[in-house]
Amino acid sequence: MPLFRREGKPLPLFELIMIHLLYLLALLLCVAPLIPGLLGVVLPAASWLPPLGLNTPSAVAWQQLLSWPGLGESIALSLFTGLGSTLLALLFTFFILRRYWDTPQWRRLENTLSPMLALPHVAFAIGFALLFAPTGWFFRLLAASGLNTDNAINVVQDPYGIGLLIVLAIKETPFLLLMSIGVLQQLQVKRLLAVSTSLGCTHHESWHKVILPLWLPKMRLPLLAVAAYGLSVVDIALFLGPQRPSTFAIQVWHWFNEPDLQLLPRAAAGALLLLAITLSVLLGLRGLEWLLVRGTRAWQLNGPTASTYCGLGSTKHGWMQRMMRGITVQALHRRCTRH
C-alpha cells in the first residue's frame, strides 16, 4: 500500500520525492545545530583539547571519571529518581484515565491541564520545598496543632531522592494526561468498553486487558521524553534532590562549572556516560512496554475472571466462551492497531 495518497490514489513520483526531500531537510535543520555541541563533548572526552596542551587522544578523562568516589551512588540515585518518577507518573496517568475518562469530572480536569503545564518546574519545586521542608508551612501547622514533628520524614534534599521522585512524577502527570487525550479519542474508548462489557468484563478489566495494550504503545514517545528529562534534570534536583552524593546530572553540571579547565575532559566524559545511561534506560522501557503488551497476551485474551463473568464460566461450556472472548478481544486489538 502506498504511503501517501490523494483521494484514494497514490501521489506522483515527483511529489513523493519532494515530500521525502523536505522531510530530510527539516531533519537536517534540527540535527545540524547539535553536531558542533556533540563534537565539543566527544573530543574533550577523548582528552583531545589543544588549547590545554592535550594533543593526543587518550582515556585519561574516563579514568578520572571512573575513579571518582561516589560515582556508583550518584548513578543509582539518578536511575532511582528518573526511572521511578517515570513509572509513577505512568501509573498516576493510567489510574486517572481509568477512573475519570469520559465523565463530567474528566471535563473539569481537562480544563486544568493547561494551567498545570504552564507552571514552571522550578516554581513548583520551590513551592513544594516551602510546604514540606522541616520548617515549612505543613510542619508548622502540625506543630501548631500540638503534634510532634521532631521525627517527621524530610522529603526535601533527602539522601534517597524521595522528594525529587514525587515532584517529578506529579509534574509530569499532566503532560502524559494531555498526550493521552488524542490517543484515547483515536481508540474510541467508549466503543471498546461497550464491547468488552458485553463480554462480561468489569470496567477495570476492560481498561487493563483492552485499553492498556492499545494505549501504552501510542504513549511511547511522550513516556521516553519524560524518562529522559527525569534522568537529566538539573533545576529541580538542585532544590529537592540529594546533595552528597547528588544525582549524576547535578554532578556533571558541577564539573562543567569548575574554574579549572583541566577538569573539562572529565566533565565531557561524564556527559557521554549520562547519555549512554539515558539511552540504556530508554531501551529498557521499550522492552518493558513489549513485556506488558506482548508478554501478557495470554492474560489479555483469557476474558474476564470466573468470579466476574456472571456465573457463565462453567466447565462444560467454559472453553468455548473463553475462545470466543479471546477471538473478540484479539480482533479489537488488531482493528485498533490497524487504524
CSV table of C-alpha atoms in Angstrom, one decimal:
chain,number,residue,atom,x,y,z
A,1,MET,CA,0.0,0.0,0.0
A,2,PRO,CA,1.5,3.4,-0.9
A,3,LEU,CA,2.4,5.6,2.0
A,4,PHE,CA,0.9,8.8,0.6
A,5,ARG,CA,-2.5,9.0,-1.2
A,6,ARG,CA,-4.7,11.8,-2.6
A,7,GLU,CA,-8.4,10.9,-2.8
A,8,GLY,CA,-7.5,7.2,-2.8
A,9,LYS,CA,-4.9,7.4,-5.5
A,10,PRO,CA,-1.1,7.3,-5.0
A,11,LEU,CA,0.8,10.5,-5.3
A,12,PRO,CA,3.0,11.0,-8.4
A,13,LEU,CA,6.6,10.0,-8.0
A,14,PHE,CA,7.9,13.6,-8.2
A,15,GLU,CA,5.7,14.7,-5.3
A,16,LEU,CA,6.8,11.7,-3.3
A,17,ILE,CA,10.4,12.6,-3.9
A,18,MET,CA,9.8,16.3,-2.9
A,19,ILE,CA,8.0,15.2,0.3
A,20,HIS,CA,10.9,13.0,1.3
A,21,LEU,CA,13.4,15.7,0.5
A,22,LEU,CA,11.5,18.2,2.6
A,23,TYR,CA,11.4,15.7,5.4
A,24,LEU,CA,15.2,15.2,5.2
A,25,LEU,CA,15.8,18.9,5.0
A,26,ALA,CA,13.7,19.5,8.1
A,27,LEU,CA,15.5,16.7,9.9
A,28,LEU,CA,18.8,18.2,8.9
A,29,LEU,CA,17.9,21.6,10.2
A,30,CYS,CA,17.0,20.1,13.6
A,31,VAL,CA,20.1,17.9,13.8
A,32,ALA,CA,22.8,20.2,12.3
A,33,PRO,CA,23.0,22.6,15.3
A,34,LEU,CA,23.6,19.7,17.6
A,35,ILE,CA,26.7,18.5,15.7
A,36,PRO,CA,29.1,21.2,17.0
A,37,GLY,CA,27.9,20.7,20.5
A,38,LEU,CA,28.3,17.0,20.3
A,39,LEU,CA,31.9,17.4,18.9
A,40,GLY,CA,32.6,19.8,21.8
A,41,VAL,CA,31.8,17.0,24.2
A,42,VAL,CA,33.2,14.0,22.3
A,43,LEU,CA,36.6,15.5,21.6
A,44,PRO,CA,37.3,16.6,25.2
A,45,ALA,CA,36.1,13.2,26.5
A,46,ALA,CA,38.8,11.7,24.3
A,47,SER,CA,41.3,14.0,26.1
A,48,TRP,CA,41.9,16.0,22.9
A,49,LEU,CA,41.9,19.7,23.7
A,50,PRO,CA,44.8,21.6,22.0
A,51,PRO,CA,44.2,24.9,24.0
A,52,LEU,CA,45.1,23.0,27.2
A,53,GLY,CA,48.0,21.2,25.6
A,54,LEU,CA,46.1,17.9,25.2
A,55,ASN,CA,47.1,17.0,21.6
A,56,THR,CA,46.9,13.2,21.9
A,57,PRO,CA,43.7,11.3,22.4
A,58,SER,CA,43.7,9.1,25.4
A,59,ALA,CA,41.5,7.5,28.1
A,60,VAL,CA,42.6,9.8,30.9
A,61,ALA,CA,39.3,11.5,31.2
A,62,TRP,CA,37.5,8.2,31.6
A,63,GLN,CA,40.0,7.0,34.1
A,64,GLN,CA,39.4,10.2,36.1
A,65,LEU,CA,35.6,9.7,35.8
A,66,LEU,CA,35.6,6.1,36.9
A,67,SER,CA,38.0,6.7,39.8
A,68,TRP,CA,35.8,9.5,41.2
A,69,PRO,CA,34.4,8.4,44.6
A,70,GLY,CA,30.7,8.2,44.8
A,71,LEU,CA,30.1,7.5,41.1
A,72,GLY,CA,28.0,4.4,41.6
A,73,GLU,CA,25.8,6.0,44.3
A,74,SER,CA,25.3,9.1,42.1
A,75,ILE,CA,24.2,6.9,39.1
A,76,ALA,CA,22.0,4.8,41.3
A,77,LEU,CA,20.2,7.9,42.6
A,78,SER,CA,19.7,9.2,39.0
A,79,LEU,CA,18.2,5.8,38.0
A,80,PHE,CA,16.0,5.6,41.0
A,81,THR,CA,14.6,9.2,40.7
A,82,GLY,CA,14.4,9.3,36.9
A,83,LEU,CA,13.0,5.8,36.3
A,84,GLY,CA,10.9,5.7,39.4
A,85,SER,CA,9.3,9.1,38.7
A,86,THR,CA,8.5,8.0,35.1
A,87,LEU,CA,6.8,4.8,36.1
A,88,LEU,CA,5.0,6.5,38.9
A,89,ALA,CA,3.7,9.2,36.5
A,90,LEU,CA,2.6,6.5,34.1
A,91,LEU,CA,0.7,4.8,36.9
A,92,PHE,CA,-0.9,8.1,38.0
A,93,THR,CA,-1.9,8.8,34.4
A,94,PHE,CA,-3.5,5.4,33.8
A,95,PHE,CA,-5.4,5.3,37.1
A,96,ILE,CA,-6.8,8.8,36.5
A,97,LEU,CA,-7.8,7.9,33.0
A,98,ARG,CA,-9.4,4.7,34.1
A,99,ARG,CA,-11.4,6.4,36.8
A,100,TYR,CA,-12.4,9.7,35.2
A,101,TRP,CA,-12.3,9.3,31.4
A,102,ASP,CA,-15.4,10.5,29.6
A,103,THR,CA,-17.1,11.7,32.8
A,104,PRO,CA,-18.1,15.2,34.0
A,105,GLN,CA,-15.2,15.2,36.3
A,106,TRP,CA,-12.8,14.5,33.4
A,107,ARG,CA,-14.1,17.5,31.5
A,108,ARG,CA,-13.3,19.7,34.5
A,109,LEU,CA,-9.9,18.1,34.9
A,110,GLU,CA,-9.1,18.6,31.2
A,111,ASN,CA,-9.6,22.3,31.7
A,112,THR,CA,-7.0,22.4,34.4
A,113,LEU,CA,-4.3,20.7,32.4
A,114,SER,CA,-3.1,23.8,30.6
A,115,PRO,CA,-2.6,25.9,33.7
A,116,MET,CA,-0.7,23.0,35.4
A,117,LEU,CA,1.5,22.6,32.4
A,118,ALA,CA,2.2,26.3,32.3
A,119,LEU,CA,3.5,26.2,35.8
A,120,PRO,CA,7.4,26.2,35.6
A,121,HIS,CA,9.1,23.2,37.1
A,122,VAL,CA,11.3,25.4,39.3
A,123,ALA,CA,8.3,27.3,40.7
A,124,PHE,CA,6.6,24.0,41.5
A,125,ALA,CA,9.8,22.7,43.2
A,126,ILE,CA,10.2,25.9,45.3
A,127,GLY,CA,6.5,25.7,46.4
A,128,PHE,CA,7.0,22.0,47.3
A,129,ALA,CA,10.1,22.9,49.4
A,130,LEU,CA,8.3,25.8,51.2
A,131,LEU,CA,5.4,23.5,52.0
A,132,PHE,CA,7.2,20.2,53.0
A,133,ALA,CA,10.6,21.3,54.3
A,134,PRO,CA,11.2,20.6,58.0
A,135,THR,CA,10.5,24.3,58.7
A,136,GLY,CA,7.8,24.5,56.0
A,137,TRP,CA,4.2,25.5,56.4
A,138,PHE,CA,2.9,22.0,56.6
A,139,PHE,CA,5.0,21.0,59.6
A,140,ARG,CA,4.4,24.4,61.2
A,141,LEU,CA,0.7,23.7,61.0
A,142,LEU,CA,1.2,20.3,62.6
A,143,ALA,CA,3.4,21.8,65.3
A,144,ALA,CA,0.8,24.5,66.0
A,145,SER,CA,-1.8,21.8,66.4
A,146,GLY,CA,0.2,20.1,69.1
A,147,LEU,CA,1.7,17.2,67.1
A,148,ASN,CA,5.3,16.2,67.5
A,149,THR,CA,7.2,16.8,64.3
A,150,ASP,CA,10.7,16.1,65.5
A,151,ASN,CA,10.8,12.6,63.8
A,152,ALA,CA,9.0,13.7,60.7
A,153,ILE,CA,10.3,12.4,57.4
A,154,ASN,CA,12.2,15.1,55.4
A,155,VAL,CA,11.5,14.9,51.7
A,156,VAL,CA,13.5,18.0,50.7
A,157,GLN,CA,17.1,17.1,49.8
A,158,ASP,CA,16.7,13.7,51.4
A,159,PRO,CA,19.5,11.3,50.8
A,160,TYR,CA,17.3,8.9,48.8
A,161,GLY,CA,15.7,11.4,46.5
A,162,ILE,CA,12.2,10.6,47.5
A,163,GLY,CA,11.0,14.2,47.3
A,164,LEU,CA,12.6,14.7,43.9
A,165,LEU,CA,10.9,11.5,42.7
A,166,ILE,CA,7.5,12.6,43.9
A,167,VAL,CA,7.8,16.1,42.5
A,168,LEU,CA,8.9,14.8,39.0
A,169,ALA,CA,6.0,12.3,39.0
A,170,ILE,CA,3.4,14.9,39.9
A,171,LYS,CA,4.7,17.5,37.5
A,172,GLU,CA,4.9,15.1,34.5
A,173,THR,CA,1.5,13.5,35.1
A,174,PRO,CA,-0.5,16.4,33.4
A,175,PHE,CA,1.8,16.2,30.4
A,176,LEU,CA,1.0,12.5,30.0
A,177,LEU,CA,-2.7,13.1,30.5
A,178,LEU,CA,-2.6,15.8,27.8
A,179,MET,CA,-0.8,13.4,25.4
A,180,SER,CA,-3.4,10.7,26.2
A,181,ILE,CA,-6.4,12.7,25.1
A,182,GLY,CA,-5.7,12.3,21.4
A,183,VAL,CA,-4.7,8.7,21.8
A,184,LEU,CA,-7.9,7.7,23.6
A,185,GLN,CA,-10.0,9.7,21.2
A,186,GLN,CA,-8.4,7.8,18.3
A,187,LEU,CA,-9.0,4.5,20.1
A,188,GLN,CA,-12.8,5.2,20.5
A,189,VAL,CA,-12.7,4.1,24.1
A,190,LYS,CA,-16.5,4.2,24.6
A,191,ARG,CA,-17.0,1.6,21.8
A,192,LEU,CA,-14.2,-0.7,23.2
A,193,LEU,CA,-15.7,-0.5,26.7
A,194,ALA,CA,-19.1,-1.3,25.4
A,195,VAL,CA,-17.9,-4.4,23.5
A,196,SER,CA,-15.7,-5.7,26.4
A,197,THR,CA,-18.5,-5.1,28.9
A,198,SER,CA,-20.9,-7.1,26.8
A,199,LEU,CA,-18.4,-10.0,27.1
A,200,GLY,CA,-18.7,-9.8,30.8
A,201,CYS,CA,-15.6,-7.8,31.7
A,202,THR,CA,-15.7,-5.3,34.5
A,203,HIS,CA,-14.8,-1.7,34.0
A,204,HIS,CA,-11.3,-2.2,35.4
A,205,GLU,CA,-10.8,-5.4,33.4
A,206,SER,CA,-11.7,-3.6,30.2
A,207,TRP,CA,-9.1,-1.0,30.9
A,208,HIS,CA,-6.4,-3.4,31.8
A,209,LYS,CA,-7.0,-6.0,29.1
A,210,VAL,CA,-8.3,-3.9,26.2
A,211,ILE,CA,-7.4,-0.3,26.6
A,212,LEU,CA,-4.0,-0.6,28.2
A,213,PRO,CA,-2.4,-2.7,25.5
A,214,LEU,CA,-3.6,-0.2,22.9
A,215,TRP,CA,-2.8,2.9,24.8
A,216,LEU,CA,0.7,2.2,26.0
A,217,PRO,CA,2.4,1.7,22.6
A,218,LYS,CA,0.9,5.0,21.4
A,219,MET,CA,2.3,6.8,24.5
A,220,ARG,CA,5.8,5.6,23.8
A,221,LEU,CA,7.4,8.9,22.7
A,222,PRO,CA,5.9,11.0,25.5
A,223,LEU,CA,6.9,8.4,28.0
A,224,LEU,CA,10.5,8.3,26.7
A,225,ALA,CA,10.7,12.1,26.8
A,226,VAL,CA,9.6,12.0,30.4
A,227,ALA,CA,12.2,9.4,31.3
A,228,ALA,CA,15.0,11.3,29.5
A,229,TYR,CA,14.0,14.5,31.4
A,230,GLY,CA,13.9,12.7,34.7
A,231,LEU,CA,17.4,11.3,34.3
A,232,SER,CA,19.0,14.6,33.2
A,233,VAL,CA,17.0,17.1,35.2
A,234,VAL,CA,19.2,19.8,37.0
A,235,ASP,CA,17.0,22.7,38.1
A,236,ILE,CA,14.5,20.7,40.3
A,237,ALA,CA,17.3,18.5,41.6
A,238,LEU,CA,19.2,21.5,42.8
A,239,PHE,CA,16.3,22.4,45.1
A,240,LEU,CA,14.9,19.0,46.1
A,241,GLY,CA,17.5,16.3,45.2
A,242,PRO,CA,20.1,14.8,47.5
A,243,GLN,CA,23.4,16.7,47.7
A,244,ARG,CA,26.1,14.3,48.9
A,245,PRO,CA,26.1,12.4,46.7
A,246,SER,CA,23.9,14.2,44.3
A,247,THR,CA,22.3,12.8,41.2
A,248,PHE,CA,24.7,12.2,38.3
A,249,ALA,CA,23.3,15.1,36.2
A,250,ILE,CA,23.9,17.5,39.0
A,251,GLN,CA,27.5,16.2,39.4
A,252,VAL,CA,28.2,16.6,35.7
A,253,TRP,CA,26.8,20.1,35.8
A,254,HIS,CA,29.1,20.9,38.7
A,255,TRP,CA,32.1,19.6,36.8
A,256,PHE,CA,31.3,21.7,33.8
A,257,ASN,CA,31.2,24.8,36.0
A,258,GLU,CA,34.6,24.1,37.6
A,259,PRO,CA,37.0,27.0,37.0
A,260,ASP,CA,39.9,24.6,36.4
A,261,LEU,CA,39.7,23.8,32.7
A,262,GLN,CA,42.0,20.8,33.2
A,263,LEU,CA,38.8,19.1,34.6
A,264,LEU,CA,36.8,19.7,31.5
A,265,PRO,CA,37.6,16.3,29.9
A,266,ARG,CA,36.2,14.5,33.0
A,267,ALA,CA,33.0,16.6,32.7
A,268,ALA,CA,32.7,15.7,29.0
A,269,ALA,CA,33.2,12.0,29.7
A,270,GLY,CA,30.5,12.3,32.4
A,271,ALA,CA,28.1,13.9,29.9
A,272,LEU,CA,28.7,11.0,27.5
A,273,LEU,CA,28.2,8.5,30.3
A,274,LEU,CA,24.9,10.2,31.2
A,275,LEU,CA,23.9,10.0,27.6
A,276,ALA,CA,24.7,6.3,27.5
A,277,ILE,CA,22.7,5.7,30.7
A,278,THR,CA,19.7,7.6,29.3
A,279,LEU,CA,19.7,5.6,26.1
A,280,SER,CA,20.0,2.3,28.0
A,281,VAL,CA,17.0,3.3,30.2
A,282,LEU,CA,15.0,4.2,27.1
A,283,LEU,CA,15.8,0.8,25.6
A,284,GLY,CA,14.8,-0.8,28.9
A,285,LEU,CA,11.5,1.0,28.8
A,286,ARG,CA,10.9,-0.2,25.3
A,287,GLY,CA,11.5,-3.8,26.5
A,288,LEU,CA,9.2,-3.2,29.4
A,289,GLU,CA,6.5,-2.0,27.0
A,290,TRP,CA,6.9,-5.1,25.0
A,291,LEU,CA,6.6,-7.3,28.1
A,292,LEU,CA,3.4,-5.6,29.2
A,293,VAL,CA,1.8,-5.6,25.8
A,294,ARG,CA,3.1,-8.8,24.1
A,295,GLY,CA,4.3,-10.8,27.0
A,296,THR,CA,0.9,-10.8,28.7
A,297,ARG,CA,-1.1,-11.5,25.6
A,298,ALA,CA,-2.4,-14.8,27.0
A,299,TRP,CA,-3.7,-13.0,30.1
A,300,GLN,CA,-5.3,-10.3,27.9
A,301,LEU,CA,-7.2,-12.8,25.8
A,302,ASN,CA,-8.5,-15.1,28.5
A,303,GLY,CA,-11.5,-12.9,29.1
A,304,PRO,CA,-13.0,-11.9,32.4
A,305,THR,CA,-12.3,-13.9,35.5
A,306,ALA,CA,-14.8,-16.6,36.5
A,307,SER,CA,-15.9,-14.5,39.5
A,308,THR,CA,-16.9,-11.6,37.3
A,309,TYR,CA,-18.5,-13.4,34.4
A,310,CYS,CA,-21.9,-13.7,35.9
A,311,GLY,CA,-21.5,-17.4,36.5
A,312,LEU,CA,-21.2,-18.3,32.8
A,313,GLY,CA,-17.8,-19.9,33.1
A,314,SER,CA,-18.9,-23.5,33.7
A,315,THR,CA,-16.7,-26.4,32.9
A,316,LYS,CA,-18.9,-27.7,30.2
A,317,HIS,CA,-19.0,-24.6,28.0
A,318,GLY,CA,-16.2,-22.5,29.6
A,319,TRP,CA,-13.6,-23.4,26.9
A,320,MET,CA,-15.9,-22.2,24.1
A,321,GLN,CA,-16.7,-19.0,25.9
A,322,ARG,CA,-13.1,-18.3,26.6
A,323,MET,CA,-12.2,-19.0,23.0
A,324,MET,CA,-14.9,-16.6,21.7
A,325,ARG,CA,-13.9,-13.9,24.1
A,326,GLY,CA,-10.3,-14.3,23.1
A,327,ILE,CA,-11.1,-14.1,19.4
A,328,THR,CA,-13.2,-10.9,20.0
A,329,VAL,CA,-10.6,-9.2,22.1
A,330,GLN,CA,-7.9,-10.1,19.7
A,331,ALA,CA,-10.0,-8.7,16.8
A,332,LEU,CA,-10.4,-5.4,18.8
A,333,HIS,CA,-6.6,-5.2,19.3
A,334,ARG,CA,-5.9,-5.8,15.6
A,335,ARG,CA,-8.6,-3.4,14.4
A,336,CYS,CA,-7.5,-0.5,16.7
A,337,THR,CA,-3.8,-1.1,15.9
A,338,ARG,CA,-4.5,-1.0,12.1
A,339,HIS,CA,-6.4,2.3,12.4
